[in-house]
Short mmCIF file of C-alpha atoms in Angstrom, two decimals:
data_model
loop_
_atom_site.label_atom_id
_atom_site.label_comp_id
_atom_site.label_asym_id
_atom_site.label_seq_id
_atom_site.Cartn_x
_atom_site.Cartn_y
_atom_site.Cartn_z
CA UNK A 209 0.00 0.00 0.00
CA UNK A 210 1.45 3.72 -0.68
CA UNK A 211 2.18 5.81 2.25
CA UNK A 212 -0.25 8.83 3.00
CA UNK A 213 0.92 11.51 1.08
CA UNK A 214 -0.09 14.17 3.92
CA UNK A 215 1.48 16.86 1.58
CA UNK A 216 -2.14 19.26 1.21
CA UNK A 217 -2.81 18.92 5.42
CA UNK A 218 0.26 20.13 6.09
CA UNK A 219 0.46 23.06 3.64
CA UNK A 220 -2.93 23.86 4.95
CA UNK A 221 -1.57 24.36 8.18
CA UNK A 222 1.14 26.51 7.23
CA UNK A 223 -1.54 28.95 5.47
CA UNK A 224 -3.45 29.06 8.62
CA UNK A 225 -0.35 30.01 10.69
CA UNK A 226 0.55 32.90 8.39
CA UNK A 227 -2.91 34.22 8.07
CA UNK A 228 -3.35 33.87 11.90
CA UNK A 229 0.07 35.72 12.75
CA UNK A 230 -0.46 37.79 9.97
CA UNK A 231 -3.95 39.13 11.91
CA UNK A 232 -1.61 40.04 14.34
CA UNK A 233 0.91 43.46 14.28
CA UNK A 234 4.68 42.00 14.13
CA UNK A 235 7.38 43.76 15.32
CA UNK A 236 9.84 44.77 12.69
CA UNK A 237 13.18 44.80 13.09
CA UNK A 238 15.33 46.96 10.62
CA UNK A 239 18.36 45.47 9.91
CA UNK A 240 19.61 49.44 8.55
CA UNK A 241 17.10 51.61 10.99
CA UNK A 242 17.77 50.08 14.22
CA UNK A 243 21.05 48.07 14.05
CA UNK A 244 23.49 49.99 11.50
CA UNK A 245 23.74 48.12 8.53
CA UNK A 246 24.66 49.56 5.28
CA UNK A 247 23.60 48.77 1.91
CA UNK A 248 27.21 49.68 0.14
CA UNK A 249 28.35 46.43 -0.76
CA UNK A 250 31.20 46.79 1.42
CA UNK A 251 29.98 47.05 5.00
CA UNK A 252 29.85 43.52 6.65
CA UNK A 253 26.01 42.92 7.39
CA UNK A 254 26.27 39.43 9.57
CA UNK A 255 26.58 41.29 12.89
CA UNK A 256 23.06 43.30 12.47
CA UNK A 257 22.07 41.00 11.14
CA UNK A 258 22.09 38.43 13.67
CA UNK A 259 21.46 41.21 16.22
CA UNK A 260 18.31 41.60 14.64
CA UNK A 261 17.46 38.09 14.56
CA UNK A 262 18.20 37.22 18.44
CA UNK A 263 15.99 40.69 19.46
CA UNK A 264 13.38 39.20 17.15
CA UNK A 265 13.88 35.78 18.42
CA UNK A 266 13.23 36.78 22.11
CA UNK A 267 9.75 38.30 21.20
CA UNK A 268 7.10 36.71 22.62
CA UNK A 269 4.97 38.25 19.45
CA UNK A 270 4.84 37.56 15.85
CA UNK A 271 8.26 39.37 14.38
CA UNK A 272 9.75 40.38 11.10
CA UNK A 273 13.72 40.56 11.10
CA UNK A 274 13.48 43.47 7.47
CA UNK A 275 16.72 43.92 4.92
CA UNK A 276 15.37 46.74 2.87
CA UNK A 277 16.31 47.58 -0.70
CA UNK A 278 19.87 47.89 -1.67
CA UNK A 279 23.56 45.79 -1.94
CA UNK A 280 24.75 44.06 1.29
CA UNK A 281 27.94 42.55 1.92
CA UNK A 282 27.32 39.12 4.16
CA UNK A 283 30.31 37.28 5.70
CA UNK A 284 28.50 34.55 7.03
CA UNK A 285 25.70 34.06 9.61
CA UNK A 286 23.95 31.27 11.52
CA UNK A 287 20.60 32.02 12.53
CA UNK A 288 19.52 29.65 15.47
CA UNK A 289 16.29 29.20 17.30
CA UNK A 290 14.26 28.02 19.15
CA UNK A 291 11.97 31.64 18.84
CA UNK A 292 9.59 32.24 21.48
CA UNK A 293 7.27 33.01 18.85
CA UNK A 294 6.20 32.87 15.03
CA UNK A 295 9.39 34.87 12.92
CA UNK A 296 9.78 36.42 9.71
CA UNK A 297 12.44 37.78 7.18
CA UNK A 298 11.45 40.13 4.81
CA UNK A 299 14.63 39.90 2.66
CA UNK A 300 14.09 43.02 -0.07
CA UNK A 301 17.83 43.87 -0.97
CA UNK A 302 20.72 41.96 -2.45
CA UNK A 303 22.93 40.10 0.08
CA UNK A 304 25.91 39.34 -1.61
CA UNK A 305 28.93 36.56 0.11
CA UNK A 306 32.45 36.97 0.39
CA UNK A 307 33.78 36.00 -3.72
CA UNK A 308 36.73 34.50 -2.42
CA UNK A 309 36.32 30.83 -1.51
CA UNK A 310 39.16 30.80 1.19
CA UNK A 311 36.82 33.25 3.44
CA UNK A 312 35.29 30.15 4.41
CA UNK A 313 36.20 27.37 6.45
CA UNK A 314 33.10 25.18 6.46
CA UNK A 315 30.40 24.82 4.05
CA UNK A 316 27.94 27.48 5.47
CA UNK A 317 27.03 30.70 4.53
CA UNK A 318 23.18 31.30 5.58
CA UNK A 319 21.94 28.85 7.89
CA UNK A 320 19.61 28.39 10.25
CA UNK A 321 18.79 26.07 12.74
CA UNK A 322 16.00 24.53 15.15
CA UNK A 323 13.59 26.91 14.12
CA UNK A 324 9.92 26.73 14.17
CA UNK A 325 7.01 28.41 12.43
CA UNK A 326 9.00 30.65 10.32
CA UNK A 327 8.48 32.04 6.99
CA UNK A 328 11.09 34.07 4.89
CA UNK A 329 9.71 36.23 1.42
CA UNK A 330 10.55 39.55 0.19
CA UNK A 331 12.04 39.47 -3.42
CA UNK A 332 15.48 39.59 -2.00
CA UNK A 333 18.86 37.83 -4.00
CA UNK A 334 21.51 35.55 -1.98
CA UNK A 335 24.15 36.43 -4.07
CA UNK A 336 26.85 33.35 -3.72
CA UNK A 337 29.48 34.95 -6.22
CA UNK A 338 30.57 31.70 -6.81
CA UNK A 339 32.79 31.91 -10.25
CA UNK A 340 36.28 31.85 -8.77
CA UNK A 341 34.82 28.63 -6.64
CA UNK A 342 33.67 27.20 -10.23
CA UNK A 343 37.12 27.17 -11.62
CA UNK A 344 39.01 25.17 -8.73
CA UNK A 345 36.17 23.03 -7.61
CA UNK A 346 37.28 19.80 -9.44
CA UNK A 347 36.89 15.89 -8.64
CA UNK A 348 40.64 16.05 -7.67
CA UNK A 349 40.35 18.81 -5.58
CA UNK A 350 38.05 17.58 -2.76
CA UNK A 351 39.27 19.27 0.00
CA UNK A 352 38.79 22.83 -1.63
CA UNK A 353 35.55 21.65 -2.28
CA UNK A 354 34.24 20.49 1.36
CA UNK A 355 34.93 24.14 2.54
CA UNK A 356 32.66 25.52 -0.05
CA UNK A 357 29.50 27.06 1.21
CA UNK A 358 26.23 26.10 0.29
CA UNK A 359 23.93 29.70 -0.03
CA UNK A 360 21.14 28.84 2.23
CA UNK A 361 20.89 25.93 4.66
CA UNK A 362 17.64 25.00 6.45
CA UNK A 363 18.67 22.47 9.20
CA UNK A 364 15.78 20.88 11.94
CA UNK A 365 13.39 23.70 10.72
CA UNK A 366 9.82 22.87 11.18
CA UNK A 367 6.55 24.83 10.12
CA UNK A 368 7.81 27.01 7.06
CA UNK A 369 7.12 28.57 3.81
CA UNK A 370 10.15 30.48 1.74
CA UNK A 371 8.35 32.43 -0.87
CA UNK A 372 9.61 34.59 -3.69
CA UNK A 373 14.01 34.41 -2.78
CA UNK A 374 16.49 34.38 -5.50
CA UNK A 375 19.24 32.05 -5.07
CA UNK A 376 22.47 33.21 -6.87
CA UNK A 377 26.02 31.61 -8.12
CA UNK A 378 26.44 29.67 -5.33
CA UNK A 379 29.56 28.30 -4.49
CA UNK A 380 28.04 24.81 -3.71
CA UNK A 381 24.61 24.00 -3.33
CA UNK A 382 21.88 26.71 -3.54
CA UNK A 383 19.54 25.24 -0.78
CA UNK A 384 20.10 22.68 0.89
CA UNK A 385 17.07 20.97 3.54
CA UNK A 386 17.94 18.98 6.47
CA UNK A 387 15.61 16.90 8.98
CA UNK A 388 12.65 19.55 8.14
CA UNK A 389 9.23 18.83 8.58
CA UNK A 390 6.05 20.55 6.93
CA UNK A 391 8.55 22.79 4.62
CA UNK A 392 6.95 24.89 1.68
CA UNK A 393 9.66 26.34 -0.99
CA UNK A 394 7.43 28.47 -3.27
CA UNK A 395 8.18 30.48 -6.23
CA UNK A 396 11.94 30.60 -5.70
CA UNK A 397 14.42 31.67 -8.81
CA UNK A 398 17.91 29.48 -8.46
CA UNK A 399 20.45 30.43 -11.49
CA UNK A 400 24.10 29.67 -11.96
CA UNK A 401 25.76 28.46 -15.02
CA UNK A 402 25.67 25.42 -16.68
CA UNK A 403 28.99 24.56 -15.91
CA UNK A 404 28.80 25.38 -12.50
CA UNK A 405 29.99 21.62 -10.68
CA UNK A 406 28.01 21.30 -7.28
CA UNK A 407 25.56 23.42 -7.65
CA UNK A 408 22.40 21.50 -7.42
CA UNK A 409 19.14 24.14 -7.23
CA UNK A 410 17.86 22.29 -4.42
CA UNK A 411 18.77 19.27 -2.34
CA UNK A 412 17.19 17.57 0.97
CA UNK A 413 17.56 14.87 2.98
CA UNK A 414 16.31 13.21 6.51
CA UNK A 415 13.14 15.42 5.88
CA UNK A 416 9.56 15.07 5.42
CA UNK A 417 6.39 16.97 4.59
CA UNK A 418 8.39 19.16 1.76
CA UNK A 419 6.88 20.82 -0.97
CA UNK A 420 9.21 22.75 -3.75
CA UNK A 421 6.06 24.84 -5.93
CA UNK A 422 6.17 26.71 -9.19
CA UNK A 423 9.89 27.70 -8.94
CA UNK A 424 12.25 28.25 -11.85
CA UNK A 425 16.08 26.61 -11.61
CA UNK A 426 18.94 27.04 -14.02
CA UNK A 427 22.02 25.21 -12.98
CA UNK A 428 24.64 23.75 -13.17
CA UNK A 429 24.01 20.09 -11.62
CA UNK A 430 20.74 18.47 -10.63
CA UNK A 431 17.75 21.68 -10.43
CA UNK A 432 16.53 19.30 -7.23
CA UNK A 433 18.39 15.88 -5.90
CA UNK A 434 16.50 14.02 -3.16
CA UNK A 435 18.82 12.41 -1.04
CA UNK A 436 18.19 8.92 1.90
CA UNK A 437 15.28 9.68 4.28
CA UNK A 438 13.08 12.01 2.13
CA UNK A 439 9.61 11.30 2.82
CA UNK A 440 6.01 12.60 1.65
CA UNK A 441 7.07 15.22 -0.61
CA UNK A 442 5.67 16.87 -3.45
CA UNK A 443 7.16 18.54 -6.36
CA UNK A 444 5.35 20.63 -9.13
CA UNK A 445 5.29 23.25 -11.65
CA UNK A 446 8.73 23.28 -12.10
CA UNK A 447 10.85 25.01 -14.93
CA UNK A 448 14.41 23.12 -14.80
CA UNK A 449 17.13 23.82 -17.39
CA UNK A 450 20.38 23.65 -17.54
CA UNK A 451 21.30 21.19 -15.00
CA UNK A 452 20.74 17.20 -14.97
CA UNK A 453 17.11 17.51 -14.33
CA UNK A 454 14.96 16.09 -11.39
CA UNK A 455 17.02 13.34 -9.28
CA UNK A 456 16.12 10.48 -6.61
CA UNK A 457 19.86 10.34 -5.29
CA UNK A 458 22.13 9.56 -5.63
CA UNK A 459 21.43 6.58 -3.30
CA UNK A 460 23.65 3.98 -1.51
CA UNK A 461 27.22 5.07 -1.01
CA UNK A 462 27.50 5.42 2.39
CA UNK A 463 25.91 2.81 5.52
CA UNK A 464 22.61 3.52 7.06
CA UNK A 465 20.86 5.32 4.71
CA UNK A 466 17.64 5.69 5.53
CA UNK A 467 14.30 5.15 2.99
CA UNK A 468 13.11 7.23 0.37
CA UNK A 469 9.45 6.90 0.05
CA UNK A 470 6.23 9.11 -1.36
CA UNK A 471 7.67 11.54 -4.02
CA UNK A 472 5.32 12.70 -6.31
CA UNK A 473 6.73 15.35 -9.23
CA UNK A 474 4.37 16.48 -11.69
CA UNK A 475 3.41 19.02 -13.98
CA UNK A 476 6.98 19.54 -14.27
CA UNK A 477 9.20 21.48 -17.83
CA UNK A 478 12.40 20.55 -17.97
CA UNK A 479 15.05 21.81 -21.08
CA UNK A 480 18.59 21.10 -22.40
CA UNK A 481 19.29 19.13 -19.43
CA UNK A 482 21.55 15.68 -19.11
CA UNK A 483 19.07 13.67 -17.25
CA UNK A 484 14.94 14.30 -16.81
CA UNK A 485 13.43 12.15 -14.41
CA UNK A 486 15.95 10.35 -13.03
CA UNK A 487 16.92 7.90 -10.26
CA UNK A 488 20.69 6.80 -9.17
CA UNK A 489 22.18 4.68 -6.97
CA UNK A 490 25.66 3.52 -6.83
CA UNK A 491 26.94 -0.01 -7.99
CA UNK A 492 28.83 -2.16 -5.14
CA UNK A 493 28.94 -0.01 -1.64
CA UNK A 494 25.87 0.07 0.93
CA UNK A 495 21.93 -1.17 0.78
CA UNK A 496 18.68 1.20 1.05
CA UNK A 497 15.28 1.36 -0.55
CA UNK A 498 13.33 3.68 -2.63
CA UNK A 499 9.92 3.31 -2.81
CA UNK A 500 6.46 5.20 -4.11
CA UNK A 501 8.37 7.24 -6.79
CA UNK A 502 5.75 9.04 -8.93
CA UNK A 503 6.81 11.44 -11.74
CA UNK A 504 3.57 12.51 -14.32
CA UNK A 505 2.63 15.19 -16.49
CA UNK A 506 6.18 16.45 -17.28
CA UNK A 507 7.41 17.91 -20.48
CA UNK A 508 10.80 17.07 -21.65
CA UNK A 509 12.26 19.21 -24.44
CA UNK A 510 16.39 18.17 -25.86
CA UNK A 511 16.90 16.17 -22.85
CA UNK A 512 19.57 14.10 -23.19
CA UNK A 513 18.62 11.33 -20.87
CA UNK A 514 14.31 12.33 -20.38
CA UNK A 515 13.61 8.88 -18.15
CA UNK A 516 16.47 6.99 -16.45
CA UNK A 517 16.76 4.70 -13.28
CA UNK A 518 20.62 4.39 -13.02
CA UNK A 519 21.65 1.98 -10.59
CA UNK A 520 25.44 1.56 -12.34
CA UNK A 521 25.75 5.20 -11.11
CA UNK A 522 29.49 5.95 -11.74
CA UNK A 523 30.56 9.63 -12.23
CA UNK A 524 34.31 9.86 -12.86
CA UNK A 525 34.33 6.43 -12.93
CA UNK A 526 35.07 6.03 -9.52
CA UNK A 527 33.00 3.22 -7.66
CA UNK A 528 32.70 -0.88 -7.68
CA UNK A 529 31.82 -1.08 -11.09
CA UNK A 530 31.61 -5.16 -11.24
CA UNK A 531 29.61 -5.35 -8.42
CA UNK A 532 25.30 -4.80 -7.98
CA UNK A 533 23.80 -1.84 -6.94
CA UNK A 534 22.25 -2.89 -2.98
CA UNK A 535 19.83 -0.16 -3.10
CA UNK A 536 15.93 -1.54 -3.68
CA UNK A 537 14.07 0.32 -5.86
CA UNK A 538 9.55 -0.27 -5.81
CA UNK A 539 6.59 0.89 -7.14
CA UNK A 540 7.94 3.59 -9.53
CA UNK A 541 5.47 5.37 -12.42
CA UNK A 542 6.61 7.46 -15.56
CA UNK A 543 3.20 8.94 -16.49
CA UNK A 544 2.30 11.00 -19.49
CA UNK A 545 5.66 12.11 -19.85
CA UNK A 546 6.39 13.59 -23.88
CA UNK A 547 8.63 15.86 -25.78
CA UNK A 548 12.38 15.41 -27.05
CA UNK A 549 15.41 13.73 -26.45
CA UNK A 550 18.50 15.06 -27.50
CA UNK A 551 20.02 11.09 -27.62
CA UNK A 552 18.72 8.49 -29.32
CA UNK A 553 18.09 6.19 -25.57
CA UNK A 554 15.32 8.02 -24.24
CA UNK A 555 14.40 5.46 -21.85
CA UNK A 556 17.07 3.30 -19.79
CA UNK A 557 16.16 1.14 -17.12
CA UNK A 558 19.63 -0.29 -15.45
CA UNK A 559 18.46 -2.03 -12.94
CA UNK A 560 20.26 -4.19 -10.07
CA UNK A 561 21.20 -7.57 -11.23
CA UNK A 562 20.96 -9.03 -7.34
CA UNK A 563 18.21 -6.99 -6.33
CA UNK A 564 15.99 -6.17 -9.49
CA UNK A 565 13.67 -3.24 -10.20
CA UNK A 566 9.68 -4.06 -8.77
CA UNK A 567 6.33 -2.92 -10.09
CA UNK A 568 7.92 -0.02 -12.74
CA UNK A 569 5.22 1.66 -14.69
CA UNK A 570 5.14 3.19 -17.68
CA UNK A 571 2.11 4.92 -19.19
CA UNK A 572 1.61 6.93 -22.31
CA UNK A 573 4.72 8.28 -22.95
CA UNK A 574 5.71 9.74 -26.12
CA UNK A 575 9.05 11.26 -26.53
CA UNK A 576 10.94 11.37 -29.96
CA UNK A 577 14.74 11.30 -31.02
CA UNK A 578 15.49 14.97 -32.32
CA UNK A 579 17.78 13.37 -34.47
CA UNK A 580 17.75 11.13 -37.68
CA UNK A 581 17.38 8.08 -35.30
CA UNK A 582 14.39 6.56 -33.72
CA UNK A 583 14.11 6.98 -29.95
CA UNK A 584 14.90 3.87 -28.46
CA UNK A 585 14.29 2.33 -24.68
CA UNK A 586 16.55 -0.10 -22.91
CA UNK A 587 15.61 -2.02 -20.25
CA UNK A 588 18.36 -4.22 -17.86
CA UNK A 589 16.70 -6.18 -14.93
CA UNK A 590 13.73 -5.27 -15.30
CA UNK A 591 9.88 -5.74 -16.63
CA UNK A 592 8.11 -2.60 -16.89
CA UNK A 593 4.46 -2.45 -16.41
CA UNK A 594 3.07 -0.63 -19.39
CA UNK A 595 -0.15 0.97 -20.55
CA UNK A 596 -1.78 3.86 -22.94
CA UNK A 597 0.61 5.01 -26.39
CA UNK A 598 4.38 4.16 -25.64
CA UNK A 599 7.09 5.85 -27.76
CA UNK A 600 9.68 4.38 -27.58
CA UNK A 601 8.23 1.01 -27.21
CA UNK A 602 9.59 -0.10 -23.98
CA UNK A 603 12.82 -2.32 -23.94
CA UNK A 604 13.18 -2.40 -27.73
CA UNK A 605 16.59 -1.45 -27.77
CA UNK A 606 19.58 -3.71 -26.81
CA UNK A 607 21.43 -2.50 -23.12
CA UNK A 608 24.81 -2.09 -23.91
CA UNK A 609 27.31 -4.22 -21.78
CA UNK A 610 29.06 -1.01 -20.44
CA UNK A 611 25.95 1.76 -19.97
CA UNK A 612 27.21 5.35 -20.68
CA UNK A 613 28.03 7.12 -16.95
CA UNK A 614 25.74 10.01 -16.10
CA UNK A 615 26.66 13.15 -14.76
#
């Protein structure tokens, strides 16, 4: 039986908290009025920043922590609760991190932890500057790279909705979600370019109850990668491209990874990307399970890969390639999915050989080749369920004994 997608309940609950605290006359808090920032650019914001937050944090009513218009320099900041009562940012202005990678010495910039019933909108830019990052952040180099900050971190926040926030060149990842529960991202912009290494638009993990809405990512990795112990989440209306598309994973490479279950993405665009809807786990290494994986109503247009479960996942080439993925992958749907594939393999199933693919359904799909070729779909331990028109017809094409690696 599924699990209770308890997506809508929860959402409904975060509408009632905003419209009750909204009833309700919040103290604002002026980051430039009352605690002396400056919007030049130049003028290190993180200390009124977090002034602002921990008066704000000690009210006992509803508050709003306000950046106003203009350019702000941020070193870092960590923004910690628990708040004795319902908090806000209104981020208007531009808050713009350190360019230089070695200003940091772990991977956070914005974070903010053990907060509950918080919301954060405004029409304000986290501005990463991440391009000297992008040209020494290489496989080799992973040291350089564990220092690099992600832009915005949400760790053990509960009761939220982020509305209307750009996320900008970040170094690393743009947001990244950790044990959340009842979490609303909603109309959020993400860019970097498609080079960019790392940057995935959004990524989660040990969460549940999170809902990414009508948001627009251009990137330079996956625009959202769902990571072990994701549950009951629900992704829609979004616009991803450049990156490698919508990911389950990767999955398996390190011990005690917990369960990915209830993902539903739909009504979903997603453009000149490696990879569409996609799943990866990692050949050899450590077991988990992925289960109740529903992607429908998605439009794919030049993607290179638009439908793939991966479970030889090998970037670099760096993993146990002779041995079977131990990951468990269940109840999976590809449902009216259309549109183009910039390779002739629009479909490939690579399934574990010790542990194959269950109850995989495909139904009325219709993507074509944009080239001279036929679109083709391979299948590798594995036999779809199928229903409605299927182009490709599913596992007409031979599986090649060494499957392309996917970034």
């Amino acid at each position: 039986m599924a699990p209770h997608l308890n997506i809508v309940p929860s959402m409904f609950v975060l509408l009632l908290l905003f419209i009750s605290t909204s009833k309700v006359q919040s103290d604002a808090f002026d980051v430039v009025a009352k605690f002396g920032a400056k919007a030049d650019g130049k003028t290190d914001l993180s200390k009124p920043f977090l002034d602002a937050w921990k008066e704000a944090c000690a009210s006992v009513t509803p508050s709003t922590v306000v950046i106003p218009k203009g350019t702000y320099l941020l070193s870092k900041v960590n923004l910690e609760g628990p708040c004795k009562a319902p908090i806000e940012i209104n981020v208007q202005g531009t808050v713009q991190a350190p360019a230089d990678p070695s200003a940091f010495k772990d991977p956070n910039w914005v974070r903010f932890y053990s907060v509950e019933n918080f919301k954060m909108f405004g029409g304000g830019i986290f501005d990463g500057q991440g391009s000297i990052a992008y040209e020494k952040n290489t496989c080799e180099n992973r040291e350089f790279r564990s220092k690099l900050p992600v832009n915005i971190r949400f760790d053990f926040v509960t009761n939220a909705l982020i509305q209307d926030i750009t996320s900008k060149d970040s170094k690393l990842f743009h947001i990244n979600v950790f044990a959340c529960k009842n979490i609303t991202l909603e109309r959020l912009k993400i860019e970097a370019p498609d080079e960019s290494p790392n940057t995935d638009g959004i990524h989660m993990g040990k969460s549940e109850g999170v809902n990414i809405i009508a948001s627009d990512i251009k990137t330079g990795d996956d625009c959202i990668s769902i990571g072990d112990g994701t549950k009951n989440m629900v992704i829609k209306e979004i616009t991803c491209g450049p990156g490698h598309g919508i990911s389950i994973g990767s999955l398996g490479k390190f011990q005690n990874e917990e369960p990915v279950e209830g993902i539903k993405i739909s009504n979903c665009t997603i453009t000149n990307t490696s990879n569409g809807a996609r799943i990866k786990t990692w050949p050899g290494e450590h077991g988990g399970a992925v289960s109740e994986i529903h992607f429908e109503d998605i439009t794919m247009n030049n993607v290179s890969s638009p439908i793939l479960i991966d479970q030889q996942y090998c970037p670099w080439n760096k993993c146990k390639k002779n041995e079977e993925s131990k990951v468990k992958l269940s109840n999976i749907s590809f449902k009216n999915i259309h549109g183009t594939s910039a390779l002739p393999e629009a479909i490939k199933f690579i399934c574990s050989g010790s542990s194959p693919c269950q109850n995989v359904e495909l139904a009325d799909i219709d993507i074509k080749h944009n080239g001279a070729e036929p679109a083709t779909s391979q299948c590798l331990n594995v036999k779809p369920i199928t229903s409605g028109k299927l182009n490709p017809i599913p596992c007409s094409g031979p599986v090649p004994k060494t499957p392309s690696a996917t970034a």
